[in-house]
Backbone as a printed PyTorch tensor [residue, N CA C, xyz], in Angstrom:
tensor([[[-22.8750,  38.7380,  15.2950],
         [-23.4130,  37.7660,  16.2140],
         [-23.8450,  36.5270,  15.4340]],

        [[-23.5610,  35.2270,  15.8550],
         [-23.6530,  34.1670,  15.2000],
         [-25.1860,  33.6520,  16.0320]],

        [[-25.7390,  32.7450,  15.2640],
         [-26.9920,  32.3740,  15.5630],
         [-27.1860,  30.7840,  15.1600]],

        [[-27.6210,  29.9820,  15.7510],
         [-28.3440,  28.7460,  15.1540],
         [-27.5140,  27.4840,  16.0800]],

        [[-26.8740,  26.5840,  15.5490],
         [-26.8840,  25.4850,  16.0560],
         [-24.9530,  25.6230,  15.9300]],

        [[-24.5900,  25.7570,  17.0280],
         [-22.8420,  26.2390,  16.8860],
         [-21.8210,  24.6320,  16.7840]],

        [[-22.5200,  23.3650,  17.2470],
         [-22.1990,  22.3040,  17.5850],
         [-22.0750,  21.4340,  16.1810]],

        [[-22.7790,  21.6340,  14.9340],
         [-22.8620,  21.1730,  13.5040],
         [-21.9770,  22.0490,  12.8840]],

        [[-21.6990,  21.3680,  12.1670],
         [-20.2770,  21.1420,  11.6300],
         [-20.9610,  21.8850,  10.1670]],

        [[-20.6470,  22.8020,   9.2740],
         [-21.1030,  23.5170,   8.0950],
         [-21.1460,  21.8470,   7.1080]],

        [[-20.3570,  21.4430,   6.7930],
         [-20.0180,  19.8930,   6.0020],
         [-20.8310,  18.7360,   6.5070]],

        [[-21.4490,  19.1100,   7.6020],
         [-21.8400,  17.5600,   8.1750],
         [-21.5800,  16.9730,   9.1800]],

        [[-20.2970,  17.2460,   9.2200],
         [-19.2040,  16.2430,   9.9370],
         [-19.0490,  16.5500,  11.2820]],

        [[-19.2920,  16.4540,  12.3240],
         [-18.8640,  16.8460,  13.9980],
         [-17.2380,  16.9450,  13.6960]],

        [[-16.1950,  17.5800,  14.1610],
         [-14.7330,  17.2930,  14.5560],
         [-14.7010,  16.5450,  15.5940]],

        [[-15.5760,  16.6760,  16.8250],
         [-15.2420,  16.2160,  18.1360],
         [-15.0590,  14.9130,  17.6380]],

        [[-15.7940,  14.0480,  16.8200],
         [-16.3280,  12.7530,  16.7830],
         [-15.4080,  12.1090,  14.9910]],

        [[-14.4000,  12.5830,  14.5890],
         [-13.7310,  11.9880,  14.1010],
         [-12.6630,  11.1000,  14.0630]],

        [[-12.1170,  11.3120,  15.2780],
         [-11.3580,   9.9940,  15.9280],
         [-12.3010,   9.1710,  16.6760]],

        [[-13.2530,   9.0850,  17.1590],
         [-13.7170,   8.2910,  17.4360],
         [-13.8760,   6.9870,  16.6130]],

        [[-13.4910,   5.6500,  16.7220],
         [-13.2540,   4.5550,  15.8970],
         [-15.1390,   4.0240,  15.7190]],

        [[-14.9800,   3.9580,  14.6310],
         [-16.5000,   3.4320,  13.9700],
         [-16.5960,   2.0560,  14.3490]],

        [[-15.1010,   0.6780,  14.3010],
         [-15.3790,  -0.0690,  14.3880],
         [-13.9670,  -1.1090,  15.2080]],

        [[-13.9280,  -1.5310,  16.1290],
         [-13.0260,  -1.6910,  16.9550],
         [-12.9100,  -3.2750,  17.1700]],

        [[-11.4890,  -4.1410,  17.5150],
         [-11.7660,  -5.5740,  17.5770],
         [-10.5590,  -5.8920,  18.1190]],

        [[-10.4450,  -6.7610,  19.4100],
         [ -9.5070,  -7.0240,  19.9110],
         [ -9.5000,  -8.8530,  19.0070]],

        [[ -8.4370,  -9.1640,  18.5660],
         [ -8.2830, -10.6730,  18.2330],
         [ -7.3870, -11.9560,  18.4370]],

        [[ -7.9720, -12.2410,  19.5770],
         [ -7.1390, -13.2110,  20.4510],
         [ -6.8360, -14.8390,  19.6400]],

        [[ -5.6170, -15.5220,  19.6060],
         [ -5.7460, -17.0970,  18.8800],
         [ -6.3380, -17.6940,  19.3010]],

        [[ -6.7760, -18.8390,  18.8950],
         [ -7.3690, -19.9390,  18.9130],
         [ -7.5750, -20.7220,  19.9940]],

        [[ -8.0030, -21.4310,  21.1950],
         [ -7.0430, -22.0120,  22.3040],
         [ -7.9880, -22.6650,  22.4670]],

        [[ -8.1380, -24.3100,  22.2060],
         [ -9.5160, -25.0520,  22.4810],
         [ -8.5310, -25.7640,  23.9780]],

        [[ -8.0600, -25.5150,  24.8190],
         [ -7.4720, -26.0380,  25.9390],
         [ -7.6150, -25.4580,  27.1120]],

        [[ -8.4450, -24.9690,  28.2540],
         [ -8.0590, -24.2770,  29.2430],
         [ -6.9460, -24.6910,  29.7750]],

        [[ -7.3550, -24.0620,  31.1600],
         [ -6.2600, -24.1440,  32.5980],
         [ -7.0670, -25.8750,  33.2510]],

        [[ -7.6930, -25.5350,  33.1910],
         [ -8.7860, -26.7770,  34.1140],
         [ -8.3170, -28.4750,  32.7730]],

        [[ -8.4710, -27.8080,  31.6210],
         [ -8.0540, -29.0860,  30.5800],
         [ -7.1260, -29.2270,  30.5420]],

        [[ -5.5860, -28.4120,  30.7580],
         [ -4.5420, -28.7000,  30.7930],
         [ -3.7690, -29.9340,  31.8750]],

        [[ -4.8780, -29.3210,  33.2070],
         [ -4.4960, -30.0160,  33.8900],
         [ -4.6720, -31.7710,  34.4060]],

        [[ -6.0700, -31.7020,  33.3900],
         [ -6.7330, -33.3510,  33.3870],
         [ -5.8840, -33.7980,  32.0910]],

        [[ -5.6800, -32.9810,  31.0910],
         [ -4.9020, -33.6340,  30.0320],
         [ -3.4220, -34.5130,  30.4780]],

        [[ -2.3660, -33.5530,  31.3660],
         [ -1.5080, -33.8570,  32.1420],
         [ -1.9490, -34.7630,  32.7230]],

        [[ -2.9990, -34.8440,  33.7440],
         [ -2.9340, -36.0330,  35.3130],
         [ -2.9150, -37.5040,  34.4320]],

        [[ -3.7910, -36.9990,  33.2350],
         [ -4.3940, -38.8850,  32.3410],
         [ -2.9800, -38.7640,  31.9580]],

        [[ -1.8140, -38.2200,  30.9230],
         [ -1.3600, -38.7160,  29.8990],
         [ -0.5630, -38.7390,  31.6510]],

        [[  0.2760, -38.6400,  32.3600],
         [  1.0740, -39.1620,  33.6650],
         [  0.3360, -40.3450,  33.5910]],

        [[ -0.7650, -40.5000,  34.3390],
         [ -1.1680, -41.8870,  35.0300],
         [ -0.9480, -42.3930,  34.1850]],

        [[ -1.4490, -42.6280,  32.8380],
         [ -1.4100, -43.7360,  31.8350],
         [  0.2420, -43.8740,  31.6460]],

        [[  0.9640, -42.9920,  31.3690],
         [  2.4450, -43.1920,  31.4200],
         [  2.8810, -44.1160,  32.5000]],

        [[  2.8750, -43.5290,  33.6690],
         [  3.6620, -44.2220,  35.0160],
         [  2.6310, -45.4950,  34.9580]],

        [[  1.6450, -46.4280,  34.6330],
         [  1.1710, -47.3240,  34.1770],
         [  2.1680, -48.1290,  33.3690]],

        [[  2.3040, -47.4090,  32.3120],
         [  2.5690, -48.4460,  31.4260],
         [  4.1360, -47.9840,  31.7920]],

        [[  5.0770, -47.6020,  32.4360],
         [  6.2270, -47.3580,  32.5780],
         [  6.7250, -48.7910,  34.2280]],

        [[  5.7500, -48.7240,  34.5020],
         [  5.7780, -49.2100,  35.6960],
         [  5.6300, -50.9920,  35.2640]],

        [[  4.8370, -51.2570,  33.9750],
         [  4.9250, -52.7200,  33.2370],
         [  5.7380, -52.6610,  32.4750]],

        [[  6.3510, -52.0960,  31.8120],
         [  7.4870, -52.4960,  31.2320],
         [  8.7870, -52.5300,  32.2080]],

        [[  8.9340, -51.6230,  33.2290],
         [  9.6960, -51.9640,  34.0260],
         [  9.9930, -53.8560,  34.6070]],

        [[  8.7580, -54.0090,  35.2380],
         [  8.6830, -55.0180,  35.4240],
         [  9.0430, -56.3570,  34.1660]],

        [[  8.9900, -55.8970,  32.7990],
         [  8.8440, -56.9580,  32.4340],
         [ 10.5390, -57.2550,  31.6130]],

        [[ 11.1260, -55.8760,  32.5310],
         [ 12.8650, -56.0020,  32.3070],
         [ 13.0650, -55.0750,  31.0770]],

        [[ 11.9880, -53.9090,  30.4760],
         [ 12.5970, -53.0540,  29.4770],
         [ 12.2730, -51.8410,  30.1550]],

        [[ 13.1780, -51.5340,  31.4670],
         [ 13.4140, -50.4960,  32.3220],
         [ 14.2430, -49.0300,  31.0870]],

        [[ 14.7600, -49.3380,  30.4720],
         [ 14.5300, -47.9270,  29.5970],
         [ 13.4260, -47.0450,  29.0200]],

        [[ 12.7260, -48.3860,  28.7890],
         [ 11.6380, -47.5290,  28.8860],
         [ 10.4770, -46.5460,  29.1650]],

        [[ 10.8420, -46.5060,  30.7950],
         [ 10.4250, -45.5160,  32.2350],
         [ 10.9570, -44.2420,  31.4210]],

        [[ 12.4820, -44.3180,  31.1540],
         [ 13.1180, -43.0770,  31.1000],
         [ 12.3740, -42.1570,  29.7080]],

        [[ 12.1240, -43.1340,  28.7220],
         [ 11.8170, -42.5780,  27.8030],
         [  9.7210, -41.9140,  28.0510]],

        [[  9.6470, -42.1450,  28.8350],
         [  7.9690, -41.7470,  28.9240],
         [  7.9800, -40.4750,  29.8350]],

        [[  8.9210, -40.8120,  30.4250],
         [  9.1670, -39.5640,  30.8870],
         [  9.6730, -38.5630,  30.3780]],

        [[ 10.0070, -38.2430,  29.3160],
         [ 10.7560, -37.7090,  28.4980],
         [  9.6340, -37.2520,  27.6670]],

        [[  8.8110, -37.9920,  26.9630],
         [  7.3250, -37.8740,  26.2060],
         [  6.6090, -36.8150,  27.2570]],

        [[  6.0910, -37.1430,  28.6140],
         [  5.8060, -36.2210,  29.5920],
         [  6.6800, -34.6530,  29.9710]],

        [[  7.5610, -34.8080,  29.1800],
         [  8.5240, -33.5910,  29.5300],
         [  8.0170, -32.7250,  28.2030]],

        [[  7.9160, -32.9740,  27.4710],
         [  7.8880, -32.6640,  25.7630],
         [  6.3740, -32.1780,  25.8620]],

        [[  5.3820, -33.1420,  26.1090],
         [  4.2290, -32.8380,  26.5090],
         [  3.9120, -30.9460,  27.5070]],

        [[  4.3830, -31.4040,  28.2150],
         [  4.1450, -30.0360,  29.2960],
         [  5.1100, -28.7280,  28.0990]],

        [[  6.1690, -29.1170,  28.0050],
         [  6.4850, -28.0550,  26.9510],
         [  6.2440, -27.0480,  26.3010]],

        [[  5.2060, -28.4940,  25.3410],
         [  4.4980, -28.0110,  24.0700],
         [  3.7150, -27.6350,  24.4270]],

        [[  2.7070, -27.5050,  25.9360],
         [  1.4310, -27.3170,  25.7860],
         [  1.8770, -25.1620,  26.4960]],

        [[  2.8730, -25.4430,  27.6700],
         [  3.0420, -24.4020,  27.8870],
         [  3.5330, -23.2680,  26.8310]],

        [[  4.7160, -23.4220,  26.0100],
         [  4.3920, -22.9230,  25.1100],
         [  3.3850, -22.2570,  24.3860]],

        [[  2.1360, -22.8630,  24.0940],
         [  1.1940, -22.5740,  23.6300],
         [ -0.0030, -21.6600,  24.2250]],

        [[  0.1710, -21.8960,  25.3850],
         [ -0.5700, -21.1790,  26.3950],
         [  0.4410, -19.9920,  26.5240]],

        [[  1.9290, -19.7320,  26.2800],
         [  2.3210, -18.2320,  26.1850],
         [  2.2570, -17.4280,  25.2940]],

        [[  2.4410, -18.2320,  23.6350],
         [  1.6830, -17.7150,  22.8910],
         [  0.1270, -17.0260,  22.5670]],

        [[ -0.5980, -17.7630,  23.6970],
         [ -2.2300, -17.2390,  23.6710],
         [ -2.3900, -15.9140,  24.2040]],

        [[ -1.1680, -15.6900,  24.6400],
         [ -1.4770, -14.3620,  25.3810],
         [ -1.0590, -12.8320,  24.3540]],

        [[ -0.7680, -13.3490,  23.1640],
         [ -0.7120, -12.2420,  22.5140],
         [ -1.6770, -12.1890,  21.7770]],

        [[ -1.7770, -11.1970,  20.6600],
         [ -3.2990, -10.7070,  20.4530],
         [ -3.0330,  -9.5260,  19.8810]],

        [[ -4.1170,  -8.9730,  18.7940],
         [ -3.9220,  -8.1080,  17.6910],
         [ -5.7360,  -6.9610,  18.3200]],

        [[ -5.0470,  -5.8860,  17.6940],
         [ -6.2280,  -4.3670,  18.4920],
         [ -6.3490,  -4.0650,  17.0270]],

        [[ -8.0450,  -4.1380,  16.3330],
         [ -8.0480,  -3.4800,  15.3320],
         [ -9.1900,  -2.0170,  15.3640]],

        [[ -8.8550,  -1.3250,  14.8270],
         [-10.0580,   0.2510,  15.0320],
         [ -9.9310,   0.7720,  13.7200]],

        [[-11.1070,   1.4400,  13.2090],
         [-11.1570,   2.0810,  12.1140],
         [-11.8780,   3.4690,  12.6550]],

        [[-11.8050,   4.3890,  12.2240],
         [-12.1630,   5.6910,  12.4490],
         [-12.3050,   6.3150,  11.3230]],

        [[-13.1650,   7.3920,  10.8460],
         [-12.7340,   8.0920,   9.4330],
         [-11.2450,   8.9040,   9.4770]],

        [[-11.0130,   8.7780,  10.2690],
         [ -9.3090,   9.6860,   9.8230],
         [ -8.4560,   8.7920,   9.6620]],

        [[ -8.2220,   7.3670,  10.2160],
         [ -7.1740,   6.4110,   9.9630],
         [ -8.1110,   5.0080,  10.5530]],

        [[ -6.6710,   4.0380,   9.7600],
         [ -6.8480,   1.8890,   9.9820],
         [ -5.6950,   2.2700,  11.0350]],

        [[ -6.2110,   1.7140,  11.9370],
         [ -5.2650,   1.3010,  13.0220],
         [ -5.0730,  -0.0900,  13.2340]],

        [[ -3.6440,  -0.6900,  13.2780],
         [ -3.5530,  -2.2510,  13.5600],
         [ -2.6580,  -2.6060,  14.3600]],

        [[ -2.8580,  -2.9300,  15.8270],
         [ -1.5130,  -3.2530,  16.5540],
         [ -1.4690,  -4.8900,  16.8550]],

        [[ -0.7660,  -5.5790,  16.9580],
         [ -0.0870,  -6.1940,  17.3870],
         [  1.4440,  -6.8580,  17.8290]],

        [[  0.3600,  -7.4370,  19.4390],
         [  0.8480,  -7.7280,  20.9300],
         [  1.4160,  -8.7160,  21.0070]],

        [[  2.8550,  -9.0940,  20.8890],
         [  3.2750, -10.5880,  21.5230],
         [  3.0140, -10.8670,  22.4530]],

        [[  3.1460, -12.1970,  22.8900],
         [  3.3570, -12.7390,  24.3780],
         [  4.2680, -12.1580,  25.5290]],

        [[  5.3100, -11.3000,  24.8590],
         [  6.5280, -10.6340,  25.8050],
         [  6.0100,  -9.3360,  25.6510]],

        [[  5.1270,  -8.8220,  25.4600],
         [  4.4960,  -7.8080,  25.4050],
         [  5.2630,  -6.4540,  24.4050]],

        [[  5.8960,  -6.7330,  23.6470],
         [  6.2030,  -6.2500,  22.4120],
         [  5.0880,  -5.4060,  21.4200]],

        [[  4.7430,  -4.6660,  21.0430],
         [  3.7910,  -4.0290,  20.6140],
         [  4.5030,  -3.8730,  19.2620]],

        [[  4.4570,  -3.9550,  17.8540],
         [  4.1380,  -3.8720,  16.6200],
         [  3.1140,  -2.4900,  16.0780]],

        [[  3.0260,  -1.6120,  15.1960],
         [  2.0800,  -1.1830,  14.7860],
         [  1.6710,  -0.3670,  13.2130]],

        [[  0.5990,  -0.4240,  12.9590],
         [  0.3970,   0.3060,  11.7270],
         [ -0.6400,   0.8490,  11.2700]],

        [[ -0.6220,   2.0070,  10.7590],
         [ -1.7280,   3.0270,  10.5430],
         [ -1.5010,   3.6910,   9.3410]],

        [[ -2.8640,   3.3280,   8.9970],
         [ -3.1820,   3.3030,   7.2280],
         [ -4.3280,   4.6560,   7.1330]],

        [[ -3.9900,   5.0160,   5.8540],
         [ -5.4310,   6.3060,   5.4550],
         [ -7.0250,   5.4130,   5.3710]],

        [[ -7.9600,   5.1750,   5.9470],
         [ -9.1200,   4.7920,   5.1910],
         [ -9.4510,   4.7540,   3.8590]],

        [[ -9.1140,   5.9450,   3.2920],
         [ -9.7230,   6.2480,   1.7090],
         [ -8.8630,   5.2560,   1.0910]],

        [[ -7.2260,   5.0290,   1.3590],
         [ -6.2940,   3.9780,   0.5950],
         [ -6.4660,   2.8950,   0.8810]],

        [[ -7.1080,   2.5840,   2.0890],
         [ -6.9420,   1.1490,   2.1620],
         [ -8.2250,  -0.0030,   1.6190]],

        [[ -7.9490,  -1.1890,   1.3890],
         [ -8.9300,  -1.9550,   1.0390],
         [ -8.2960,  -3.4240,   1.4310]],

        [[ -9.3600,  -4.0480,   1.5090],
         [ -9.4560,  -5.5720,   2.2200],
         [ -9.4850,  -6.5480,   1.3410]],

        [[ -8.9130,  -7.7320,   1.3750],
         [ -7.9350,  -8.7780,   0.5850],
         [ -8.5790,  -9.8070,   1.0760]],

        [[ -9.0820, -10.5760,   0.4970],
         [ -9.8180, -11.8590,   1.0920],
         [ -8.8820, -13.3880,   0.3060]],

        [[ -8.2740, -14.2130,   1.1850],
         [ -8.7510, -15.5750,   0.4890],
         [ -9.5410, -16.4430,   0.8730]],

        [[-10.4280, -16.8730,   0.2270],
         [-10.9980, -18.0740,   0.7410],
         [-10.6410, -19.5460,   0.1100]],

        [[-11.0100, -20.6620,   1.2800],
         [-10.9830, -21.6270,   0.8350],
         [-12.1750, -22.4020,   0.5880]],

        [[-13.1000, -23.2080,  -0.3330],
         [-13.9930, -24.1450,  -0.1700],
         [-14.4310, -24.9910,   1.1110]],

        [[-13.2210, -25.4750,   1.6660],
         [-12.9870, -26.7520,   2.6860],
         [-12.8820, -25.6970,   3.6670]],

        [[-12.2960, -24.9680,   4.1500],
         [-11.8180, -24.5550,   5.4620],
         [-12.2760, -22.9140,   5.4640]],

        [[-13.0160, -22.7100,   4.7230],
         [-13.3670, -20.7500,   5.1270],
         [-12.5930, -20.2410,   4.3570]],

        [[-12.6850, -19.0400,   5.3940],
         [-11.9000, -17.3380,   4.9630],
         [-10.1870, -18.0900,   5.8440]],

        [[ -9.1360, -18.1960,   4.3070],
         [ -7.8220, -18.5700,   5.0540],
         [ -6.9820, -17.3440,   5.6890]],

        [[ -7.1640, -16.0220,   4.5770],
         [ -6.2890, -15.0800,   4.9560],
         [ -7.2530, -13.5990,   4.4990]],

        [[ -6.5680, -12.6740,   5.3490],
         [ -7.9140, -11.7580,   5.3870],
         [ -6.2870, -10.5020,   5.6930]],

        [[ -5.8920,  -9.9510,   4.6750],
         [ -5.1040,  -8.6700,   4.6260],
         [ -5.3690,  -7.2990,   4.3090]],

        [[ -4.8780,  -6.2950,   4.7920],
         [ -5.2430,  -4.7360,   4.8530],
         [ -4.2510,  -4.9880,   4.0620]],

        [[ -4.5500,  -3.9420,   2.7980],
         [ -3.7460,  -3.0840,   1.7810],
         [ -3.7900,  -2.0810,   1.4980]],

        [[ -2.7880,  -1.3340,   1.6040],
         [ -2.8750,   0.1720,   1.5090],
         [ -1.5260,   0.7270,   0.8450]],

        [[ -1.3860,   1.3620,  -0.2770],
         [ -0.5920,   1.3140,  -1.0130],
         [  0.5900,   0.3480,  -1.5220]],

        [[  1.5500,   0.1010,  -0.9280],
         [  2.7010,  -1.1620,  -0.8220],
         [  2.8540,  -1.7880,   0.4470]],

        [[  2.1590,  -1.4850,   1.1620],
         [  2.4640,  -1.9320,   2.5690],
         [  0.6510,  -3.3300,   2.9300]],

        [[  1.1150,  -4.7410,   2.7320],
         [  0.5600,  -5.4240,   3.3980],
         [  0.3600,  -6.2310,   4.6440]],

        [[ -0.5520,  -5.9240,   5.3850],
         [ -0.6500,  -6.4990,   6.7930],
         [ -1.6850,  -7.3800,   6.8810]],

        [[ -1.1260,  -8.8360,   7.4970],
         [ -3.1930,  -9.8070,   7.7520],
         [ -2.9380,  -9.3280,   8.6460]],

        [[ -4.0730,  -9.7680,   9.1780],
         [ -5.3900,  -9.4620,  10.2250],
         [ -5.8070, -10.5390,  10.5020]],

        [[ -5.9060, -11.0130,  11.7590],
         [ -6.4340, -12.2110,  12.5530],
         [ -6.0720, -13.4540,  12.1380]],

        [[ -4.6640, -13.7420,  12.0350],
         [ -3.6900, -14.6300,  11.3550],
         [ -3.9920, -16.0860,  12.4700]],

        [[ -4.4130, -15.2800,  13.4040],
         [ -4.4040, -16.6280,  14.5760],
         [ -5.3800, -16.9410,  14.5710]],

        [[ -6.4030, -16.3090,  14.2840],
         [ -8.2140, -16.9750,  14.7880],
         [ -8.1370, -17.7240,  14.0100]],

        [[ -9.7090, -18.3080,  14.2010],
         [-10.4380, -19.5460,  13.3130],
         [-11.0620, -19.1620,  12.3540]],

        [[-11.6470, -19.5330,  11.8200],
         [-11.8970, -19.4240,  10.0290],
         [-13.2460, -18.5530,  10.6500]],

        [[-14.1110, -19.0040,  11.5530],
         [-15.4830, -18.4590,  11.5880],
         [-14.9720, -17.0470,  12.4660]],

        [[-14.1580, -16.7530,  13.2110],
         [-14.1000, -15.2570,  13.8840],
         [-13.0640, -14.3020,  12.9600]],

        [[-12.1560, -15.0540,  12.1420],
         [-11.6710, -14.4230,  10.9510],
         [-13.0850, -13.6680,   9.9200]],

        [[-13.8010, -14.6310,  10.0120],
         [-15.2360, -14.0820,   8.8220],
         [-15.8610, -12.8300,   9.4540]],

        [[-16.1990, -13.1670,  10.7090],
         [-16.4290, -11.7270,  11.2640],
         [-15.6950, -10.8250,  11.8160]],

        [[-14.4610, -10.6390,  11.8120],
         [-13.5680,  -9.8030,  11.9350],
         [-13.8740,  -8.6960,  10.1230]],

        [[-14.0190,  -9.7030,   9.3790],
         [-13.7780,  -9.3250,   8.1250],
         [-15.3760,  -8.4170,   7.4600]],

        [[-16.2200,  -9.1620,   8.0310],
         [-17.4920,  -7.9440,   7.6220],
         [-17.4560,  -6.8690,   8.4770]],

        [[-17.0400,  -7.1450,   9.8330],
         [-16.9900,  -5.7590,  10.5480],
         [-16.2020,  -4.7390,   9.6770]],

        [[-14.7250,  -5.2210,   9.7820],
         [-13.7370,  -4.2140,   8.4890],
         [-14.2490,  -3.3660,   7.2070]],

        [[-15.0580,  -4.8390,   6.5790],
         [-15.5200,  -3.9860,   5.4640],
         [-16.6080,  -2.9310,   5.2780]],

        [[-17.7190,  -3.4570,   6.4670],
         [-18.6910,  -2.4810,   6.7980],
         [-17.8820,  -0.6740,   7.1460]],

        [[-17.1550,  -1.0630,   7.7790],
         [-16.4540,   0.1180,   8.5130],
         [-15.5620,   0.8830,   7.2680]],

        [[-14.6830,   0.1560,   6.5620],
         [-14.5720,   0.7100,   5.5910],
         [-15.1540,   1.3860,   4.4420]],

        [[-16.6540,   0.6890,   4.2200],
         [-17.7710,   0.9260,   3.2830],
         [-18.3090,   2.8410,   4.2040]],

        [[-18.3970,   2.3870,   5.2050],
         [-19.2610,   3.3700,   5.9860],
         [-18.0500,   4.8390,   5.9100]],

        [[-16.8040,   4.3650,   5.6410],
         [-15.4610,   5.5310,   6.3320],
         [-15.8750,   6.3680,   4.6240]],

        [[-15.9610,   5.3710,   3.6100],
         [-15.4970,   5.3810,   2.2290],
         [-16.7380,   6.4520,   1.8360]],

        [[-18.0900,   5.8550,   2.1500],
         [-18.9250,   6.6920,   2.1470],
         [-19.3210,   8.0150,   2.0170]],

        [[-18.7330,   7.9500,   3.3980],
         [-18.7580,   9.6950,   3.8210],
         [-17.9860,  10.6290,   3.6040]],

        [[-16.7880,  10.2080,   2.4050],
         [-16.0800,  11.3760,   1.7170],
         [-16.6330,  11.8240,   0.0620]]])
C-alpha cells in the first residue's frame, strides 16, 4: 500500500505540467498605418493629385493627369501589399521538453521548428543607433531569427522573455 502525496513527482518534476510552455509569444510586424489611416492617406494623396492633375491639364500638359494617376495606382499597391503582409506572424513557446517556432505567412502557409531546450541558445546583435537588429535561436547547425519583422523595442522583449525561459528550462536539469 502506497502512502503520502501520489501527485509529486519522486524528482520534483510534475509530468502533467511538462509540456506546458513556460513562456509563449505571438509576433506580429510592424504596421504604423491602420484601416482608418489608409484611408485618409488615399482621400489626401487623390485630392491633392486630381488638384494638381486638373492644373496642369488646364495649362496644356494633359499627360500629366495620366501619369498621377498612375502614382495613385502604385500608391494603393504598395500600401495593400503591405497590409497582406501584416497578416502573417511568428508563435513562439518554450516548455522544458522543447523551443517551439512557427511561422505564418499571409497565405496562411505554416513553416516550423522545434529545438531541445538544453541545445539551444540565443544569438543577439545589437546595434548602438537602432537596438537589438537580429535576435536568432541556435541549436546545433540549424539557425532560425525570431521576430525578424518587429521593432527594435518588441524584438528586446521578445528576447528577455526567451532568455528568462531558457535560463529557467536550463535550470531545472
Amino acid at each position: 500500500m502506497v502512502s503520502g502525496n501520489l501527485s509529486a513527482h519522486p524528482d520534483g518534476l510534475d509530468p502533467a505540467t511538462l509540456d506546458r510552455p513556460l513562456y509563449t509569444a505571438v509576433i506580429r510586424p510592424n504596421q504604423s498605418l491602420g484601416r482608418d489611416g489608409f484611408r485618409i492617406v488615399m482621400v489626401l494623396c487623390c485630392a491633392v493629385s486630381l488638384v494638381t492633375s486638373i492644373a496642369c491639364w488646364r495649362a496644356g500638359f494633359w499627360p500629366i493627369a495620366g501619369f498621377f494617376g498612375l502614382d495613385m495606382l502604385a500608391l494603393y499597391v504598395a500600401l495593400k501589399v503591405s497590409f497582406k503582409r501584416g497578416r502573417s506572424f511568428e508563435e513562439v513557446a518554450i516548455s522544458p521538453l522543447e523551443v517551439s517556432l512557427a511561422r505564418i505567412d499571409p497565405r496562411g502557409g505554416r513553416r516550423e521548428w522545434r529545438f531541445n531546450p538544453l541545445w539551444t541558445k540565443l544569438a543577439r546583435l545589437d546595434d548602438e543607433e537602432f537596438g537589438l537588429r537580429r535576435l536568432t535561436l541556435i541549436s546545433r547547425r540549424e539557425h532560425v531569427v525570431v521576430a525578424r519583422d518587429a521593432d527594435p523595442a518588441e524584438r528586446e522583449r521578445v528576447a528577455e522573455g526567451l532568455a528568462s525561459a531558457l535560463a529557467q528550462v536550463k535550470k531545472g536539469f
